[in-house]
Amino acid sequence: MTNWNQILSDLKQSGQVFTIYLRYMQKDTLAKIRDVRVSEVFQDHVKLENESGFGILSFDDILYLSIPKR
């Protein structure tokens, strides 16, 4: 099982911007949230931030992350 807590904690520490893909479909494609940063990591969910604002996401809703090369 993926350790989202550790992965997202590492991303928070680095300040990396990434795209998060969700376990849901949106107009026949995977739903995604672009250009997010980790604000806070909790035991089973994460608080994300982008230019649109903040959001809370359960680890169960995460399919995968796309992290660009620096």
XYZ file of C-alpha atoms in Angstrom:
70
model
C 0.000 0.000 0.000
C 1.233 3.485 -0.822
C 2.428 5.515 2.152
C 0.777 8.811 1.178
C 1.559 10.307 4.568
C 5.323 9.964 4.014
C 5.224 11.004 0.345
C 3.127 14.094 1.022
C 5.207 15.020 4.081
C 8.331 14.918 1.884
C 6.609 17.106 -0.720
C 5.583 19.577 1.982
C 9.151 19.799 3.234
C 10.518 20.407 -0.278
C 7.758 22.855 -1.285
C 7.398 21.005 -4.601
C 4.446 21.909 -6.863
C 2.711 18.897 -8.464
C -0.488 17.545 -10.026
C -2.656 15.130 -8.059
C -4.922 12.639 -9.874
C -8.084 11.453 -8.151
C -9.950 8.151 -8.231
C -12.825 9.836 -10.071
C -13.644 10.550 -13.691
C -14.467 14.001 -15.025
C -15.717 14.252 -18.624
C -14.241 10.840 -19.565
C -10.830 11.606 -18.094
C -9.267 11.320 -14.656
C -10.084 14.186 -12.336
C -6.980 16.125 -11.358
C -5.875 19.160 -9.413
C -2.944 21.021 -10.952
C -0.205 23.137 -9.429
C -0.791 22.219 -5.791
C 1.454 22.392 -2.756
C 1.011 20.524 0.496
C -0.096 22.821 3.298
C -0.549 20.242 6.097
C -0.451 16.444 6.356
C -2.660 14.538 8.791
C -3.029 10.820 9.574
C -5.541 10.058 6.791
C -5.932 13.294 4.811
C -3.996 16.245 3.439
C -4.627 19.978 3.138
C -3.597 21.221 -0.310
C -3.143 24.743 -1.614
C -3.051 26.299 -5.080
C -3.859 29.682 -6.621
C -7.600 28.934 -6.314
C -7.452 28.324 -2.577
C -7.278 25.441 -0.120
C -8.774 21.953 -0.143
C -8.881 18.868 2.065
C -8.388 15.476 0.406
C -8.583 11.992 1.904
C -5.683 9.660 1.092
C -8.320 7.166 -0.168
C -9.200 9.591 -2.991
C -5.633 9.821 -4.369
C -4.826 7.696 -7.404
C -1.355 9.042 -8.178
C 0.826 12.154 -8.294
C 2.656 13.725 -11.205
C 5.756 15.531 -9.980
C 7.685 17.541 -12.585
C 11.464 17.467 -12.743
C 13.110 20.498 -11.232
